[in-house]
PDB file of C-alpha atoms and ligand atoms in Angstrom:
ATOM      1  CA  MET A   1      16.819   3.756  -0.783  1.00 95.00           C
ATOM      2  CA  ASN A   2      13.710   2.233   0.881  1.00 97.00           C
ATOM      3  CA  ILE A   3      10.454   4.130   0.944  1.00 98.00           C
ATOM      4  CA  ILE A   4       6.764   3.736   1.981  1.00 98.00           C
ATOM      5  CA  LEU A   5       3.915   5.115  -0.080  1.00 98.00           C
ATOM      6  CA  LEU A   6       1.149   5.884   2.387  1.00 98.00           C
ATOM      7  CA  GLY A   7      -2.372   6.977   1.511  1.00 98.00           C
ATOM      8  CA  PRO A   8      -6.024   5.970   1.396  1.00 97.00           C
ATOM      9  CA  PRO A   9      -7.265   3.385  -1.103  1.00 97.00           C
ATOM     10  CA  GLY A  10      -7.348   4.756  -4.599  1.00 96.00           C
ATOM     11  CA  ALA A  11      -4.689   7.438  -3.865  1.00 97.00           C
ATOM     12  CA  GLY A  12      -2.467   6.165  -6.673  1.00 97.00           C
ATOM     13  CA  LYS A  13       0.190   4.365  -4.621  1.00 98.00           C
ATOM     14  CA  GLY A  14       0.391   1.456  -7.064  1.00 97.00           C
ATOM     15  CA  THR A  15       0.629   3.790 -10.093  1.00 97.00           C
ATOM     16  CA  GLN A  16       3.470   5.819  -8.571  1.00 98.00           C
ATOM     17  CA  ALA A  17       5.249   2.767  -7.355  1.00 98.00           C
ATOM     18  CA  GLN A  18       5.204   1.454 -10.931  1.00 98.00           C
ATOM     19  CA  PHE A  19       6.865   4.712 -12.159  1.00 98.00           C
ATOM     20  CA  LEU A  20       9.569   4.320  -9.509  1.00 98.00           C
ATOM     21  CA  VAL A  21      10.171   0.703 -10.616  1.00 97.00           C
ATOM     22  CA  GLU A  22      10.439   1.689 -14.285  1.00 97.00           C
ATOM     23  CA  GLU A  23      12.502   4.801 -13.796  1.00 96.00           C
ATOM     24  CA  ARG A  24      14.722   4.035 -10.805  1.00 96.00           C
ATOM     25  CA  GLY A  25      14.848   0.225 -10.793  1.00 95.00           C
ATOM     26  CA  MET A  26      13.283   0.009  -7.355  1.00 96.00           C
ATOM     27  CA  VAL A  27      11.440  -3.078  -6.151  1.00 96.00           C
ATOM     28  CA  GLN A  28       7.693  -2.720  -5.498  1.00 97.00           C
ATOM     29  CA  LEU A  29       6.406  -4.681  -2.507  1.00 97.00           C
ATOM     30  CA  SER A  30       2.608  -4.488  -2.570  1.00 98.00           C
ATOM     31  CA  THR A  31       0.894  -6.579   0.085  1.00 98.00           C
ATOM     32  CA  GLY A  32      -2.385  -6.144  -1.794  1.00 97.00           C
ATOM     33  CA  ASP A  33      -0.815  -7.737  -4.915  1.00 96.00           C
ATOM     34  CA  MET A  34       0.737 -10.553  -2.742  1.00 96.00           C
ATOM     35  CA  LEU A  35      -2.596 -11.279  -1.152  1.00 96.00           C
ATOM     36  CA  ARG A  36      -4.438 -11.277  -4.511  1.00 95.00           C
ATOM     37  CA  ALA A  37      -1.832 -13.734  -5.796  1.00 94.00           C
ATOM     38  CA  ALA A  38      -2.236 -15.916  -2.736  1.00 93.00           C
ATOM     39  CA  ARG A  39      -5.987 -16.110  -3.225  1.00 92.00           C
ATOM     40  CA  THR A  40      -5.757 -17.204  -6.786  1.00 91.00           C
ATOM     41  CA  SER A  41      -3.157 -19.819  -5.930  1.00 91.00           C
ATOM     42  CA  GLY A  42      -5.807 -21.710  -3.957  1.00 88.00           C
ATOM     43  CA  THR A  43      -3.716 -21.943  -0.806  1.00 89.00           C
ATOM     44  CA  GLU A  44      -5.354 -22.188   2.652  1.00 89.00           C
ATOM     45  CA  MET A  45      -4.194 -18.684   3.391  1.00 89.00           C
ATOM     46  CA  GLY A  46      -5.675 -17.464   0.119  1.00 91.00           C
ATOM     47  CA  LYS A  47      -9.097 -18.842   1.169  1.00 91.00           C
ATOM     48  CA  ILE A  48      -8.924 -17.279   4.563  1.00 89.00           C
ATOM     49  CA  VAL A  49      -8.125 -13.774   3.211  1.00 95.00           C
ATOM     50  CA  ALA A  50     -10.484 -13.667   0.213  1.00 95.00           C
ATOM     51  CA  ASP A  51     -13.596 -12.758   2.095  1.00 94.00           C
ATOM     52  CA  VAL A  52     -11.911 -10.192   4.360  1.00 96.00           C
ATOM     53  CA  MET A  53     -10.429  -8.476   1.324  1.00 97.00           C
ATOM     54  CA  ASP A  54     -13.622  -8.427  -0.703  1.00 96.00           C
ATOM     55  CA  ARG A  55     -15.375  -6.651   2.121  1.00 95.00           C
ATOM     56  CA  GLY A  56     -12.624  -4.117   2.410  1.00 97.00           C
ATOM     57  CA  ASN A  57     -11.372  -5.116   5.875  1.00 98.00           C
ATOM     58  CA  LEU A  58      -7.728  -5.550   6.857  1.00 98.00           C
ATOM     59  CA  VAL A  59      -6.119  -8.945   6.777  1.00 98.00           C
ATOM     60  CA  THR A  60      -4.347  -9.883  10.057  1.00 97.00           C
ATOM     61  CA  ASP A  61      -0.955  -8.443  10.880  1.00 98.00           C
ATOM     62  CA  GLU A  62       0.458 -11.954  11.201  1.00 97.00           C
ATOM     63  CA  ILE A  63      -0.399 -12.860   7.613  1.00 96.00           C
ATOM     64  CA  VAL A  64       0.883  -9.626   5.982  1.00 98.00           C
ATOM     65  CA  ILE A  65       4.025  -9.422   8.106  1.00 98.00           C
ATOM     66  CA  GLY A  66       4.761 -13.062   7.161  1.00 97.00           C
ATOM     67  CA  LEU A  67       4.381 -12.219   3.441  1.00 96.00           C
ATOM     68  CA  ILE A  68       6.723  -9.205   3.702  1.00 97.00           C
ATOM     69  CA  ARG A  69       9.291 -11.144   5.750  1.00 96.00           C
ATOM     70  CA  GLU A  70       9.370 -13.822   3.034  1.00 95.00           C
ATOM     71  CA  LYS A  71       9.914 -11.257   0.285  1.00 95.00           C
ATOM     72  CA  LEU A  72      12.635  -9.382   2.187  1.00 94.00           C
ATOM     73  CA  GLU A  73      14.446 -12.630   2.964  1.00 90.00           C
ATOM     74  CA  SER A  74      14.423 -13.677  -0.694  1.00 89.00           C
ATOM     75  CA  ASP A  75      15.306 -10.234  -2.142  1.00 82.00           C
ATOM     76  CA  LYS A  76      17.961  -8.639  -0.029  1.00 78.00           C
ATOM     77  CA  ALA A  77      19.018  -6.030  -2.542  1.00 83.00           C
ATOM     78  CA  GLY A  78      17.138  -3.055  -0.935  1.00 81.00           C
ATOM     79  CA  GLY A  79      15.537  -0.287  -3.026  1.00 94.00           C
ATOM     80  CA  PHE A  80      12.137  -1.261  -1.773  1.00 97.00           C
ATOM     81  CA  ILE A  81       8.918   0.610  -2.272  1.00 98.00           C
ATOM     82  CA  PHE A  82       6.406  -0.525   0.369  1.00 98.00           C
ATOM     83  CA  ASP A  83       2.996  -0.064  -1.296  1.00 98.00           C
ATOM     84  CA  GLY A  84      -0.003  -0.626   1.012  1.00 98.00           C
ATOM     85  CA  PHE A  85       2.290  -1.821   3.828  1.00 98.00           C
ATOM     86  CA  PRO A  86       2.476  -1.065   6.721  1.00 98.00           C
ATOM     87  CA  ARG A  87      -1.210  -0.367   7.461  1.00 98.00           C
ATOM     88  CA  THR A  88      -1.117  -0.755  11.256  1.00 98.00           C
ATOM     89  CA  LEU A  89       1.225   0.171  14.102  1.00 98.00           C
ATOM     90  CA  PRO A  90       2.336  -3.498  14.712  1.00 98.00           C
ATOM     91  CA  GLN A  91       3.126  -3.766  10.981  1.00 98.00           C
ATOM     92  CA  ALA A  92       5.185  -0.539  11.164  1.00 98.00           C
ATOM     93  CA  ASP A  93       7.149  -1.894  14.179  1.00 98.00           C
ATOM     94  CA  ALA A  94       7.715  -5.176  12.413  1.00 98.00           C
ATOM     95  CA  LEU A  95       8.951  -3.431   9.214  1.00 98.00           C
ATOM     96  CA  GLY A  96      11.399  -1.375  11.346  1.00 98.00           C
ATOM     97  CA  ASP A  97      12.742  -4.624  12.969  1.00 97.00           C
ATOM     98  CA  LEU A  98      12.989  -6.497   9.625  1.00 96.00           C
ATOM     99  CA  LEU A  99      14.871  -3.678   7.960  1.00 96.00           C
ATOM    100  CA  ALA A 100      17.218  -3.308  10.952  1.00 95.00           C
ATOM    101  CA  GLU A 101      17.943  -7.082  10.790  1.00 94.00           C
ATOM    102  CA  MET A 102      18.983  -6.599   7.159  1.00 92.00           C
ATOM    103  CA  GLY A 103      21.147  -3.583   8.014  1.00 93.00           C
ATOM    104  CA  GLU A 104      18.729  -1.386   5.943  1.00 94.00           C
ATOM    105  CA  THR A 105      16.894   1.802   6.908  1.00 95.00           C
ATOM    106  CA  LEU A 106      13.779   3.546   5.837  1.00 97.00           C
ATOM    107  CA  HIS A 107      14.620   6.715   3.922  1.00 97.00           C
ATOM    108  CA  ALA A 108      11.278   8.331   3.321  1.00 98.00           C
ATOM    109  CA  VAL A 109       7.596   7.870   4.017  1.00 98.00           C
ATOM    110  CA  ILE A 110       5.543   9.709   1.364  1.00 98.00           C
ATOM    111  CA  ALA A 111       2.023  10.450   2.515  1.00 98.00           C
ATOM    112  CA  MET A 112      -0.356  11.208  -0.401  1.00 98.00           C
ATOM    113  CA  LYS A 113      -2.953  13.818   0.380  1.00 98.00           C
ATOM    114  CA  VAL A 114      -6.234  13.129  -1.414  1.00 98.00           C
ATOM    115  CA  ASP A 115      -9.930  13.768  -1.214  1.00 97.00           C
ATOM    116  CA  ASP A 116     -12.048  10.814   0.003  1.00 96.00           C
ATOM    117  CA  ASP A 117     -15.062  11.469  -2.297  1.00 96.00           C
ATOM    118  CA  ALA A 118     -12.656  11.572  -5.305  1.00 96.00           C
ATOM    119  CA  MET A 119     -11.156   8.238  -4.198  1.00 96.00           C
ATOM    120  CA  VAL A 120     -14.548   6.544  -4.156  1.00 97.00           C
ATOM    121  CA  ALA A 121     -15.259   7.937  -7.633  1.00 97.00           C
ATOM    122  CA  ARG A 122     -11.813   6.868  -8.859  1.00 95.00           C
ATOM    123  CA  VAL A 123     -12.065   3.202  -7.779  1.00 97.00           C
ATOM    124  CA  VAL A 124     -15.722   2.859  -8.956  1.00 97.00           C
ATOM    125  CA  ASN A 125     -14.507   4.199 -12.325  1.00 96.00           C
ATOM    126  CA  ARG A 126     -11.504   1.842 -12.255  1.00 95.00           C
ATOM    127  CA  ALA A 127     -13.950  -1.094 -11.864  1.00 97.00           C
ATOM    128  CA  ALA A 128     -16.191   0.207 -14.742  1.00 97.00           C
ATOM    129  CA  GLU A 129     -13.123   0.516 -16.979  1.00 97.00           C
ATOM    130  CA  ALA A 130     -11.936  -2.964 -16.176  1.00 96.00           C
ATOM    131  CA  LYS A 131     -15.395  -4.309 -17.008  1.00 96.00           C
ATOM    132  CA  ALA A 132     -15.544  -2.360 -20.296  1.00 97.00           C
ATOM    133  CA  ALA A 133     -12.200  -3.782 -21.253  1.00 97.00           C
ATOM    134  CA  GLY A 134     -13.495  -7.309 -20.670  1.00 98.00           C
ATOM    135  CA  ASN A 135     -11.600  -7.865 -17.409  1.00 97.00           C
ATOM    136  CA  THR A 136     -13.044  -8.781 -14.002  1.00 95.00           C
ATOM    137  CA  PRO A 137     -12.864  -5.749 -11.693  1.00 96.00           C
ATOM    138  CA  ARG A 138     -11.544  -6.034  -8.148  1.00 94.00           C
ATOM    139  CA  ALA A 139     -14.381  -7.215  -5.853  1.00 95.00           C
ATOM    140  CA  ASP A 140     -13.415  -4.454  -3.448  1.00 97.00           C
ATOM    141  CA  ASP A 141     -13.623  -1.639  -5.973  1.00 97.00           C
ATOM    142  CA  THR A 142     -17.250  -0.863  -5.157  1.00 97.00           C
ATOM    143  CA  ALA A 143     -18.726   2.228  -3.416  1.00 97.00           C
ATOM    144  CA  GLU A 144     -19.762  -0.046  -0.490  1.00 97.00           C
ATOM    145  CA  ALA A 145     -16.386  -1.774   0.060  1.00 97.00           C
ATOM    146  CA  MET A 146     -14.735   1.621  -0.361  1.00 97.00           C
ATOM    147  CA  GLN A 147     -16.578   2.921   2.740  1.00 97.00           C
ATOM    148  CA  THR A 148     -15.074  -0.003   4.733  1.00 98.00           C
ATOM    149  CA  ARG A 149     -11.614   0.466   3.221  1.00 98.00           C
ATOM    150  CA  LEU A 150     -11.648   4.206   3.999  1.00 98.00           C
ATOM    151  CA  LYS A 151     -12.792   3.478   7.619  1.00 98.00           C
ATOM    152  CA  ALA A 152      -9.935   0.953   7.971  1.00 98.00           C
ATOM    153  CA  TYR A 153      -7.569   3.601   6.694  1.00 98.00           C
ATOM    154  CA  TYR A 154      -8.656   6.249   9.214  1.00 97.00           C
ATOM    155  CA  LYS A 155      -8.911   3.809  12.080  1.00 98.00           C
ATOM    156  CA  ASP A 156      -5.717   1.839  11.691  1.00 98.00           C
ATOM    157  CA  THR A 157      -3.450   3.323   9.032  1.00 98.00           C
ATOM    158  CA  SER A 158      -3.662   7.079   9.451  1.00 97.00           C
ATOM    159  CA  THR A 159      -2.038   6.791  12.863  1.00 98.00           C
ATOM    160  CA  LEU A 160       1.164   5.910  10.979  1.00 98.00           C
ATOM    161  CA  ILE A 161       1.337   9.553   9.864  1.00 98.00           C
ATOM    162  CA  GLY A 162       2.073  10.635  13.445  1.00 98.00           C
ATOM    163  CA  TYR A 163       4.372   7.637  13.974  1.00 98.00           C
ATOM    164  CA  TYR A 164       6.595   8.457  10.981  1.00 98.00           C
ATOM    165  CA  HIS A 165       6.353  12.224  11.524  1.00 98.00           C
ATOM    166  CA  ALA A 166       7.783  11.601  15.022  1.00 98.00           C
ATOM    167  CA  LYS A 167      10.703   9.619  13.397  1.00 97.00           C
ATOM    168  CA  GLY A 168      11.344  12.501  11.024  1.00 96.00           C
ATOM    169  CA  THR A 169      10.770  10.516   7.861  1.00 97.00           C
ATOM    170  CA  LEU A 170       7.378  11.803   6.759  1.00 98.00           C
ATOM    171  CA  SER A 171       6.802  13.977   3.732  1.00 98.00           C
ATOM    172  CA  TRP A 172       3.483  15.064   2.210  1.00 98.00           C
ATOM    173  CA  VAL A 173       2.653  15.207  -1.478  1.00 98.00           C
ATOM    174  CA  ASP A 174      -0.495  16.435  -3.087  1.00 98.00           C
ATOM    175  CA  GLY A 175      -2.046  13.336  -4.597  1.00 97.00           C
ATOM    176  CA  MET A 176      -4.869  15.163  -6.447  1.00 97.00           C
ATOM    177  CA  GLY A 177      -2.792  16.341  -9.337  1.00 96.00           C
ATOM    178  CA  SER A 178      -2.138  14.567 -12.647  1.00 96.00           C
ATOM    179  CA  MET A 179      -0.053  11.475 -12.561  1.00 97.00           C
ATOM    180  CA  ASP A 180       2.948  13.466 -13.863  1.00 98.00           C
ATOM    181  CA  GLU A 181       2.446  16.161 -11.222  1.00 98.00           C
ATOM    182  CA  VAL A 182       2.338  13.587  -8.425  1.00 98.00           C
ATOM    183  CA  LYS A 183       5.341  11.889  -9.924  1.00 98.00           C
ATOM    184  CA  ALA A 184       7.255  15.187  -9.909  1.00 98.00           C
ATOM    185  CA  ALA A 185       6.235  15.838  -6.293  1.00 98.00           C
ATOM    186  CA  ILE A 186       7.554  12.401  -5.227  1.00 98.00           C
ATOM    187  CA  ALA A 187      10.794  13.043  -7.125  1.00 98.00           C
ATOM    188  CA  GLY A 188      11.076  16.313  -5.246  1.00 98.00           C
ATOM    189  CA  VAL A 189      11.052  14.378  -1.992  1.00 98.00           C
ATOM    190  CA  LEU A 190      13.480  11.651  -3.106  1.00 97.00           C
ATOM    191  CA  ASP A 191      16.109  13.710  -4.954  1.00 95.00           C
TER     192      ASP A 191
HETATM  193  P1  AMP B 201      -4.637  -2.761  -1.727  1.00 61.85           P
HETATM  194  O1  AMP B 201      -4.339  -3.461  -3.041  1.00 61.85           O
HETATM  195  O2  AMP B 201      -3.374  -2.222  -1.057  1.00 61.85           O
HETATM  196  O3  AMP B 201      -5.716  -1.768  -1.824  1.00 61.85           O
HETATM  197  O4  AMP B 201      -5.101  -3.899  -0.709  1.00 61.85           O
HETATM  198  C1  AMP B 201      -6.328  -4.643  -0.992  1.00 61.85           C
HETATM  199  C2  AMP B 201      -6.775  -5.330   0.333  1.00 61.85           C
HETATM  200  O5  AMP B 201      -5.768  -6.260   0.731  1.00 61.85           O
HETATM  201  C3  AMP B 201      -7.035  -4.475   1.469  1.00 61.85           C
HETATM  202  O6  AMP B 201      -8.237  -3.893   1.488  1.00 61.85           O
HETATM  203  C4  AMP B 201      -6.877  -5.468   2.588  1.00 61.85           C
HETATM  204  O7  AMP B 201      -7.997  -6.303   2.746  1.00 61.85           O
HETATM  205  C5  AMP B 201      -5.691  -6.325   2.155  1.00 61.85           C
HETATM  206  N1  AMP B 201      -4.398  -5.715   2.528  1.00 61.85           N
HETATM  207  C6  AMP B 201      -3.434  -5.264   1.671  1.00 61.85           C
HETATM  208  N2  AMP B 201      -2.346  -4.831   2.366  1.00 61.85           N
HETATM  209  C7  AMP B 201      -2.637  -5.041   3.698  1.00 61.85           C
HETATM  210  C8  AMP B 201      -1.920  -4.768   4.878  1.00 61.85           C
HETATM  211  N3  AMP B 201      -0.721  -4.187   4.895  1.00 61.85           N
HETATM  212  N4  AMP B 201      -2.605  -5.078   6.074  1.00 61.85           N
HETATM  213  C9  AMP B 201      -3.773  -5.660   6.085  1.00 61.85           C
HETATM  214  N5  AMP B 201      -4.521  -5.884   4.967  1.00 61.85           N
HETATM  215  C10 AMP B 201      -3.973  -5.600   3.771  1.00 61.85           C
END
């Protein structure tokens, strides 16, 4: 089963993906994690994306599609959770093509319904907690970068809701409940 977790920044896509990895043995493919790894590796691509990410803007389709293609080619087992990808229509088309080439399909797109103000508070709090624990918070977990990230979501990513609804794969879950409630709602879609 291959699924997409779709929702604004801070909605809990990564947290829920992690549960699915632990409990169902699925494979999480987070383009955000891949990009963060690329920037710490000191590659040319890492340098190009660092500033874009820190401001909360989207990295080019070419770069993220390239990252996903690489992962799919090296891990052909299926059972993918796409977390933070696709974020634009060209990315969604590219994903459809890549899966078709592998003989795979997309089984569900889970859209997480959340409140924007709560998302800003959540990521600002995530940064404060990281700091308190002695870790460096994500540079884009600030109230300012969150405004840009939310705008990018509404401008480019939210159109995917209509795209997948038209394909019949979209399901909504309430993302404002506790982690366990959201987990149960996702299980309700998948089982
Ligand atoms: P995330 O960890 O999913 O919140 O992603 C962090 C940042 O990485 C985003 O704000 C973008 O700058 C970049 N990014 C992650 N995934 C994508 C994507 N699919 N398309 C474009 N940019 C992305």
